[in-house]
PDB file of C-alpha atoms in Angstrom:
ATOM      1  CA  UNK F   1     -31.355 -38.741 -33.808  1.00  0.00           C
ATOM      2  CA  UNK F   2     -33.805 -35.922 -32.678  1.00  0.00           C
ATOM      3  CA  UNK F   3     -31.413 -33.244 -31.239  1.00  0.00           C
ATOM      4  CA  UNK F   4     -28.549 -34.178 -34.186  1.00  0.00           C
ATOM      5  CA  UNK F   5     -31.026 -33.635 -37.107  1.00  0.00           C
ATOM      6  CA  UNK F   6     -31.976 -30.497 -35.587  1.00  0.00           C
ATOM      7  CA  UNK F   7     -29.010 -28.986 -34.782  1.00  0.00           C
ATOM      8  CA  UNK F   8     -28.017 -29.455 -38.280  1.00  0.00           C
ATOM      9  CA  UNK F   9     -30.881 -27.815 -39.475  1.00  0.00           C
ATOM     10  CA  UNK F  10     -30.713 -24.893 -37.158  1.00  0.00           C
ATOM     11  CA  UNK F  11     -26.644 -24.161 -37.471  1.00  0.00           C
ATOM     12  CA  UNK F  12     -27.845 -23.948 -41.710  1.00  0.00           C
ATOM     13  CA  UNK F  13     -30.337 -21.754 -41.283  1.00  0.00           C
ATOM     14  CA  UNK F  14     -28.364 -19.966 -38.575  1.00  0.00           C
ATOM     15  CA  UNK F  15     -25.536 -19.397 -41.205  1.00  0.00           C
ATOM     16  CA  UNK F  16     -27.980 -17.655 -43.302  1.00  0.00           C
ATOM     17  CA  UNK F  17     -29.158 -15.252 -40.693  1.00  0.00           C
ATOM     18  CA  UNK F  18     -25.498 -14.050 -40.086  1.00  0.00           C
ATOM     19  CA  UNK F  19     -24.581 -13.802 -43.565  1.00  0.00           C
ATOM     20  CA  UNK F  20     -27.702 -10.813 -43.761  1.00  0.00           C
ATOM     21  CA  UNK F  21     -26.716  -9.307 -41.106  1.00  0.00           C
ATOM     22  CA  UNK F  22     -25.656  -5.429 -41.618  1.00  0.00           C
ATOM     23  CA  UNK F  23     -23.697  -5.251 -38.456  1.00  0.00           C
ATOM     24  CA  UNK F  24     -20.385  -6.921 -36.976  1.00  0.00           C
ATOM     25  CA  UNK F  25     -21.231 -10.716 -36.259  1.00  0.00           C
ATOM     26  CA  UNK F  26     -20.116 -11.282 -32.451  1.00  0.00           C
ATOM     27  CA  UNK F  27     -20.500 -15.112 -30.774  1.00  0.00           C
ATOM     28  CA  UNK F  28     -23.984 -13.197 -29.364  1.00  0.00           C
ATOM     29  CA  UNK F  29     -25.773 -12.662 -32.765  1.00  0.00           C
ATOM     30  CA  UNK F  30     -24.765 -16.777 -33.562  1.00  0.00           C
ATOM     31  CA  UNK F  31     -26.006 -17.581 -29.879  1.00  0.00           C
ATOM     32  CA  UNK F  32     -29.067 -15.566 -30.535  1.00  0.00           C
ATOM     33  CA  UNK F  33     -29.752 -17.303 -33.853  1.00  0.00           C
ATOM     34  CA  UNK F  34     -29.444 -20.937 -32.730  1.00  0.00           C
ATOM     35  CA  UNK F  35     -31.732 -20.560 -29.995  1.00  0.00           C
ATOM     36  CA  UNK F  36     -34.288 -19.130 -32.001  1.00  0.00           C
ATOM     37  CA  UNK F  37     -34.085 -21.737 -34.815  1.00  0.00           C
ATOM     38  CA  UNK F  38     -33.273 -24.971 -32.254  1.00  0.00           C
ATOM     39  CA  UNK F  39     -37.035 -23.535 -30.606  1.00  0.00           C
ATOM     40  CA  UNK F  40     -38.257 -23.675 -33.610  1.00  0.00           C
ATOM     41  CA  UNK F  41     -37.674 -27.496 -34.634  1.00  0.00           C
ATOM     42  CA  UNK F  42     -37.640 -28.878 -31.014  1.00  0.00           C
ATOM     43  CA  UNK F  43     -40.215 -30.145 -28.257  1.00  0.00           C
ATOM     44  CA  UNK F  44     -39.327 -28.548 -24.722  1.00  0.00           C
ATOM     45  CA  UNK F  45     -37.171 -25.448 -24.178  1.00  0.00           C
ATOM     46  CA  UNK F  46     -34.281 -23.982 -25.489  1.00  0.00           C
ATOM     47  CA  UNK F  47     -32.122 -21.326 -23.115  1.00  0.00           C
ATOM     48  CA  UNK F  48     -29.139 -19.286 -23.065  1.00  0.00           C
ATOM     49  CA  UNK F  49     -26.655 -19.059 -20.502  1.00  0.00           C
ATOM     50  CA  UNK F  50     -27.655 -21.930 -18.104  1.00  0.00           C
ATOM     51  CA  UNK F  51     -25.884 -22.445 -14.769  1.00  0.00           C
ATOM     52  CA  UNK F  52     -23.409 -25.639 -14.661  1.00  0.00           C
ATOM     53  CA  UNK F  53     -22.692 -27.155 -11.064  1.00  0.00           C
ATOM     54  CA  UNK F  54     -20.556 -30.137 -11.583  1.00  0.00           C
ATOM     55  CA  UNK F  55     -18.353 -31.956  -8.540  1.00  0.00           C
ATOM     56  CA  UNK F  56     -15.105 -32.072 -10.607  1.00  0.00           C
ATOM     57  CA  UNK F  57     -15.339 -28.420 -12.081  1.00  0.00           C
ATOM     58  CA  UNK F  58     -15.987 -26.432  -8.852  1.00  0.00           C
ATOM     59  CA  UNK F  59     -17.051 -23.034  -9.942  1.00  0.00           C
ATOM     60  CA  UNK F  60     -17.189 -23.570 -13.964  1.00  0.00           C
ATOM     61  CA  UNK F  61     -18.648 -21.346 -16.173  1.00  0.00           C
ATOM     62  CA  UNK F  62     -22.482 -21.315 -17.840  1.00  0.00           C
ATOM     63  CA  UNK F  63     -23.312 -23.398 -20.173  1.00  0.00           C
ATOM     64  CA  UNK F  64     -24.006 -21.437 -23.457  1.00  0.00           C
ATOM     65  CA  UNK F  65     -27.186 -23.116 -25.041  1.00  0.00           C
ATOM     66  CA  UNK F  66     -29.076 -25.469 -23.174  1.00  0.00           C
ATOM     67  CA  UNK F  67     -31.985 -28.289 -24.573  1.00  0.00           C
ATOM     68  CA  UNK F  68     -34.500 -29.133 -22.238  1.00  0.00           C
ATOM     69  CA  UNK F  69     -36.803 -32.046 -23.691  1.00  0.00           C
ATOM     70  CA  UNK F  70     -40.011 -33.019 -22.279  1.00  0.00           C
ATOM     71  CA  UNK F  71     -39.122 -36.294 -21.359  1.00  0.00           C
ATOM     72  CA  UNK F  72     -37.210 -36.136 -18.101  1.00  0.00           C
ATOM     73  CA  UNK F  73     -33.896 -36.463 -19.373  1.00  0.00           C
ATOM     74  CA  UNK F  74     -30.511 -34.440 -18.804  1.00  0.00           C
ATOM     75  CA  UNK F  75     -30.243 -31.816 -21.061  1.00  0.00           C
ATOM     76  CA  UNK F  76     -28.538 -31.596 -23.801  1.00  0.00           C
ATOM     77  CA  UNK F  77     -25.813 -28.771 -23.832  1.00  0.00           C
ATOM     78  CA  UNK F  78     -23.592 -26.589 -26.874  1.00  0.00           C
ATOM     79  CA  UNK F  79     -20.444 -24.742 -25.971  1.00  0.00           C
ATOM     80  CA  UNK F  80     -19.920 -22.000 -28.699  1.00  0.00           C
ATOM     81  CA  UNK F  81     -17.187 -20.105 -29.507  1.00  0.00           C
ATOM     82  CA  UNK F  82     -17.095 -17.586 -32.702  1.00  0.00           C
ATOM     83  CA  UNK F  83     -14.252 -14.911 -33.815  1.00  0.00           C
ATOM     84  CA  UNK F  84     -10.692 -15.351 -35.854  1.00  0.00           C
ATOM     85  CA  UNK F  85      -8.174 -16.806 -33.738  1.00  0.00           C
ATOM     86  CA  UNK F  86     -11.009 -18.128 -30.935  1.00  0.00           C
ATOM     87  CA  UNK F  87     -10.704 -21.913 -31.418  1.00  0.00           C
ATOM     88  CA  UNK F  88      -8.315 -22.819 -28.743  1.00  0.00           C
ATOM     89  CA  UNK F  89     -10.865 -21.867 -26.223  1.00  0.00           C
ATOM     90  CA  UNK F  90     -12.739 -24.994 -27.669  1.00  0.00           C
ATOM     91  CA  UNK F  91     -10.388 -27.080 -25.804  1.00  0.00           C
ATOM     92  CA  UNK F  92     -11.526 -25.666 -22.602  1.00  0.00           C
ATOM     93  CA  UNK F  93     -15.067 -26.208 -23.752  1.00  0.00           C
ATOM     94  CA  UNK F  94     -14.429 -30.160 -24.660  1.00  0.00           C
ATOM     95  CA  UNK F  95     -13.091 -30.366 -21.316  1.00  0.00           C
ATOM     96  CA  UNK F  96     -15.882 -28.678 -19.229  1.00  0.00           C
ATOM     97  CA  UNK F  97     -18.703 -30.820 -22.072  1.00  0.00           C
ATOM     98  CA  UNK F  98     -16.808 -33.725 -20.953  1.00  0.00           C
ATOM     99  CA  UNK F  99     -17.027 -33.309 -17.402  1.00  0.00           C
ATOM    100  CA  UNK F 100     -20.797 -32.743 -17.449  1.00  0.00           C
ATOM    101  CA  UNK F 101     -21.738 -35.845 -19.567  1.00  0.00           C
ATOM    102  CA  UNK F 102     -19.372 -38.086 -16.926  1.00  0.00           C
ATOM    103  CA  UNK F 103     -21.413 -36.629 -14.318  1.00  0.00           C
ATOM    104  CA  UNK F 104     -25.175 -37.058 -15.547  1.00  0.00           C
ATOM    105  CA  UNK F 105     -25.758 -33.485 -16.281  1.00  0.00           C
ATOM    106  CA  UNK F 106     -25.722 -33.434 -19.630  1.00  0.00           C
ATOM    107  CA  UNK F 107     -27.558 -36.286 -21.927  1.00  0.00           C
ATOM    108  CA  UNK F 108     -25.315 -35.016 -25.323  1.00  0.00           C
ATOM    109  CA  UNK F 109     -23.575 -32.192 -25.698  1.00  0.00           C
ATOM    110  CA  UNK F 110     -21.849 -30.546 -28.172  1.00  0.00           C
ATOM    111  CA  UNK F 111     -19.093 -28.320 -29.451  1.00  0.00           C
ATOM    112  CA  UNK F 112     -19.976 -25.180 -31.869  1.00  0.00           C
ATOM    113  CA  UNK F 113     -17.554 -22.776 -33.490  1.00  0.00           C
ATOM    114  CA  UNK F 114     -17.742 -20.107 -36.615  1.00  0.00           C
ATOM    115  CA  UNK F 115     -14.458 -18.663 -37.724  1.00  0.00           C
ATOM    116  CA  UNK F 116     -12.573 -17.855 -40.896  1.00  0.00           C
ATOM    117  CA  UNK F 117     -12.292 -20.755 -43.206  1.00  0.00           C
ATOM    118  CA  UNK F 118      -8.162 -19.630 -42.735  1.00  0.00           C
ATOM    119  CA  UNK F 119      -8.281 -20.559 -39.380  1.00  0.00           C
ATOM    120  CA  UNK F 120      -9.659 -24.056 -39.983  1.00  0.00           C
ATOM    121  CA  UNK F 121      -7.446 -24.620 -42.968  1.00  0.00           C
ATOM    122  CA  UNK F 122      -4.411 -23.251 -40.867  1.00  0.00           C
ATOM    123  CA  UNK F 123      -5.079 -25.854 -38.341  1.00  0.00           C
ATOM    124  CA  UNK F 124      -5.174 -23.805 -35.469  1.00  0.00           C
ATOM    125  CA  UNK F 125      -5.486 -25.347 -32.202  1.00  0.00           C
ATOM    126  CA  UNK F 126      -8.553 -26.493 -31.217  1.00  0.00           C
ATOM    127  CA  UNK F 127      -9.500 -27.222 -34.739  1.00  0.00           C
ATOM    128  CA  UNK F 128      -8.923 -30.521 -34.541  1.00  0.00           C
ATOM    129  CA  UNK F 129     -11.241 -30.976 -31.926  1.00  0.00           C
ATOM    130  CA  UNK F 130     -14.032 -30.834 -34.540  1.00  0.00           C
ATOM    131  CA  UNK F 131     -12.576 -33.957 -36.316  1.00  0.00           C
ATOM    132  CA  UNK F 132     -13.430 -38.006 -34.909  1.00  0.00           C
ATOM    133  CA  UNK F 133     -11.025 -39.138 -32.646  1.00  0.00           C
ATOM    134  CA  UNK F 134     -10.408 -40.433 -29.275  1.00  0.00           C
ATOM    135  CA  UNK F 135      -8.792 -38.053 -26.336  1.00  0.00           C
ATOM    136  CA  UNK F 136      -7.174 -39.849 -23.666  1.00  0.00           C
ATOM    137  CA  UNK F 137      -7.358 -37.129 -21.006  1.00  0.00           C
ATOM    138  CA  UNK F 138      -3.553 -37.585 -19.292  1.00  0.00           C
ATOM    139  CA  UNK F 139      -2.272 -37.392 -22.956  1.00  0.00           C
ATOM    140  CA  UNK F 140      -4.924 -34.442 -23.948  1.00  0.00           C
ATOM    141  CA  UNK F 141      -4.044 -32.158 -20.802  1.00  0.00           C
ATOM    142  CA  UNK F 142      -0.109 -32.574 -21.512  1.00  0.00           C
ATOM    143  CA  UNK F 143      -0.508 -31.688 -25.297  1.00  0.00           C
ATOM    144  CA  UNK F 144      -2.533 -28.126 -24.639  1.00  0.00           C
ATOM    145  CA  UNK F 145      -0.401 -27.715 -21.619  1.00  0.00           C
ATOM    146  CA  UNK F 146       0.295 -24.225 -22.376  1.00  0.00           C
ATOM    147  CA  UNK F 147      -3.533 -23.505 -23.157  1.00  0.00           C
ATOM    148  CA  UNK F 148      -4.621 -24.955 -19.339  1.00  0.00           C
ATOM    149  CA  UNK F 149      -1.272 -22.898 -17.846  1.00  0.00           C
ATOM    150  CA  UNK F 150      -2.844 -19.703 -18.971  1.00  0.00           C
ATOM    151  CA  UNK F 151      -6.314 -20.056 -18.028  1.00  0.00           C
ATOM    152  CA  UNK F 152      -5.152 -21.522 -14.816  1.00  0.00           C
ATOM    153  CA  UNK F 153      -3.592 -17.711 -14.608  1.00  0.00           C
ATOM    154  CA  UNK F 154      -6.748 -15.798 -16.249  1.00  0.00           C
ATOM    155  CA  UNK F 155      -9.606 -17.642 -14.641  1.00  0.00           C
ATOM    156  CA  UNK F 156     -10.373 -18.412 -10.971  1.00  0.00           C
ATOM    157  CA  UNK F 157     -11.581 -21.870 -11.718  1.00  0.00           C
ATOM    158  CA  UNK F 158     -10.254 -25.089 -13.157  1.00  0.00           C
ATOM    159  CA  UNK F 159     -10.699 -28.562 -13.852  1.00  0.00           C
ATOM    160  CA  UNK F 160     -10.009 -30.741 -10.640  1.00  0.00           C
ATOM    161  CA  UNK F 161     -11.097 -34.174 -11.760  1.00  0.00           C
ATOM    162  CA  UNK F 162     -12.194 -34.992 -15.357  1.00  0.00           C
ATOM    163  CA  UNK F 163     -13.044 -38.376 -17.192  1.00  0.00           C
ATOM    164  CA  UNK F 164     -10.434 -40.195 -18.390  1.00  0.00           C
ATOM    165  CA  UNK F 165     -11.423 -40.419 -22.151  1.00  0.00           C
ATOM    166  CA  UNK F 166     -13.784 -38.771 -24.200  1.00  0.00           C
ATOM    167  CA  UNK F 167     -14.042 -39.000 -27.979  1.00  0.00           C
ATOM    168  CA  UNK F 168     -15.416 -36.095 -30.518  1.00  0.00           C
ATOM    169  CA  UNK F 169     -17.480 -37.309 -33.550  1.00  0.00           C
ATOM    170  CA  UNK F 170     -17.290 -34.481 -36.674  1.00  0.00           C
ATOM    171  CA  UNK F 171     -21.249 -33.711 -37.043  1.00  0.00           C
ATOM    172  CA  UNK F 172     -21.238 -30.838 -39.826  1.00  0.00           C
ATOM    173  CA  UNK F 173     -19.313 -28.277 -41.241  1.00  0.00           C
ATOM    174  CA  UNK F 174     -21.191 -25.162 -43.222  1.00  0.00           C
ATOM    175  CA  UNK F 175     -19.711 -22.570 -45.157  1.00  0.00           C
ATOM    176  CA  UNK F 176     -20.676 -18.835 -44.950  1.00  0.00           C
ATOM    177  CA  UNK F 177     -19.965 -15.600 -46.108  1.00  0.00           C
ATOM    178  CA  UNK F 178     -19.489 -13.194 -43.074  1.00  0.00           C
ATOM    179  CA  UNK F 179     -18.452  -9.634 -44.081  1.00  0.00           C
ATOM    180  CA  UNK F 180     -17.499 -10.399 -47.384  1.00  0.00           C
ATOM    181  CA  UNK F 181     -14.969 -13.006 -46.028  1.00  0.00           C
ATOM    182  CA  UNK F 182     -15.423 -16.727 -46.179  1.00  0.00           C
ATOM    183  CA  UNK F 183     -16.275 -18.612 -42.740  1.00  0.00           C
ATOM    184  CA  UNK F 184     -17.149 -22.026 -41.842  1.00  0.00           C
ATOM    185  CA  UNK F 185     -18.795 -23.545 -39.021  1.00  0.00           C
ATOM    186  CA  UNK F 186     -18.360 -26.298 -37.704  1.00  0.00           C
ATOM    187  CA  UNK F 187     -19.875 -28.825 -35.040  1.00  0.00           C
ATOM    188  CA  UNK F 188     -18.898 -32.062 -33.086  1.00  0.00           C
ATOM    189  CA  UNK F 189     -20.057 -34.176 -30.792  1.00  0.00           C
ATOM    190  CA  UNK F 190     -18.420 -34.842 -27.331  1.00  0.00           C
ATOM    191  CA  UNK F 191     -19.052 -38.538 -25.946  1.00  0.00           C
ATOM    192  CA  UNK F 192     -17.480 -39.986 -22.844  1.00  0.00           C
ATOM    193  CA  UNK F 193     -16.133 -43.341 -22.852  1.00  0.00           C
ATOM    194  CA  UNK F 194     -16.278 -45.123 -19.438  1.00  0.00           C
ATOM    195  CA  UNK F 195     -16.198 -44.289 -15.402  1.00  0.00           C
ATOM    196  CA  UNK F 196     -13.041 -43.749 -14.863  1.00  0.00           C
ATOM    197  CA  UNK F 197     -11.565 -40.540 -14.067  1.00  0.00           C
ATOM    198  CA  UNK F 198      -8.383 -38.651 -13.883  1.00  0.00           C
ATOM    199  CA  UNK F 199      -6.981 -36.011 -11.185  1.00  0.00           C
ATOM    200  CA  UNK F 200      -6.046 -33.309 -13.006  1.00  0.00           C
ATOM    201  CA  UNK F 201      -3.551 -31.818 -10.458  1.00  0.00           C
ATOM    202  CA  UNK F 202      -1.329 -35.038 -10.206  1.00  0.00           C
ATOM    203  CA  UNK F 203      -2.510 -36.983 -13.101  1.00  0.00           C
ATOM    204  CA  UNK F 204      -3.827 -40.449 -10.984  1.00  0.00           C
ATOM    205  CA  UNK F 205      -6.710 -42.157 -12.461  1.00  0.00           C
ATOM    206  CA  UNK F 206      -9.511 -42.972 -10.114  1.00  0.00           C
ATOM    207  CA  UNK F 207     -12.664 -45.289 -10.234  1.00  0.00           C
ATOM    208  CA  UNK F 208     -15.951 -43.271 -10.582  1.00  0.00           C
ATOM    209  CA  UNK F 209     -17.568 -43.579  -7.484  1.00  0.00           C
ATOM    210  CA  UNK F 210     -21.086 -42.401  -8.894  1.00  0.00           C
ATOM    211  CA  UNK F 211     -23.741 -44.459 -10.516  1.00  0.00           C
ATOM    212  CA  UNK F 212     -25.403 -41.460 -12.656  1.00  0.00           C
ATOM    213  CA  UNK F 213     -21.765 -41.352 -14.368  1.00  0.00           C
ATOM    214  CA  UNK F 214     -22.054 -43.556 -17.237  1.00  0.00           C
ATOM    215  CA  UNK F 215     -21.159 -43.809 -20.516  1.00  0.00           C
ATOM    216  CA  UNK F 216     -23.210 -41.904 -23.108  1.00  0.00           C
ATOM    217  CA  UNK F 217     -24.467 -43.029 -26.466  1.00  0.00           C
TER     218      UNK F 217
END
């Protein structure tokens, strides 16, 4: 598809710019790259930092990148994360990318992260997010318990309802040289699975109640 073929493109040619860069890469300079290559392979508009409202994420962050096509469509939205020892925050990120495809306000969306090949080959947590597999949600908030206890503590908002399955599909992986170190990033796909949801605070699965939540494909 469209937005996959590009992304590709863009996260390749995105490598390159950070590898010639003379100062220290930071998740901004990567942010700053994809948007300008994604605008240059894609009809409509390509954004930073757009404003998520969704019903079972009261208060949740922006979104980092977001794909506005000409057509009408919800957009299409990337969660990045960059940095050595950062990829446990991508399991917040599935979560919240989840959330906004179950709720019609994202079309596809997608995970992006850049870190030192050591961290991916260490299996760090969150790395495996990046692989294909299917998350049941009850089963996917008890094994990074400890990751939702903290944020719980460091941020003032948190999941309240989520869907109850998602899947991630492994889209590309690119190596790099970043300060004379070896890096790799990495993308994946999140897709949810069906209308049900979960209630994160007690764990009860409820029936979506929405038409515009719906499966994506």
């Amino acid at each position: 598809m469209e937005i996959e073929n590009a992304l590709v493109r863009a996260l390749n040619r995105a490598a390159l710019d950070l590898q010639q860069l003379s100062t220290v890469v930071r998740e901004r300079e990567l942010e700053e790259s994809l948007v300008a290559r994604l605008g240059e392979s894609l009809p409509g508009s390509v954004s930073r930092q757009a404003r998520l409202n969704l019903e079972g994420w009261r208060g949740v962050g922006n979104c980092d990148v977001v794909v506005v096509s000409n057509d009408g469509n919800a957009p299409n939205l990337l969660e990045l994360k960059w940095g050595a020892g950062t990829l446990y925050n991508c399991i917040w990120d599935a979560a919240k990318l989840a959330t906004a495809l179950h709720e019609g306000a994202a079309r596809r969306a997608y995970l992006v992260a850049g870190a030192p090949a050591s961290d991916w080959q260490s299996g760090q947590r969150g790395a495996e997010l990046f692989g294909s597999k299917l998350w049941d949600v009850p089963e996917f908030m008890d094994h990074y318990r400890r990751e939702f206890a903290y944020w719980k503590g460091d941020v003032n908002t948190h999941p309240e309802i989520l869907p109850r399955s998602f899947s991630t599909k492994s889209l590309c992986s690119i190596d790099a040289e970043i300060e004379g170190h070896q890096w790799q990033l990495r993308c994946a796909r999140v897709v949810t699975m069906n209308g049900a949801t979960v209630r994160v605070d007690d764990g009860h699965e409820t029936e979506s109640t929405t038409d515009a939540r719906r499966p994506t494909h």
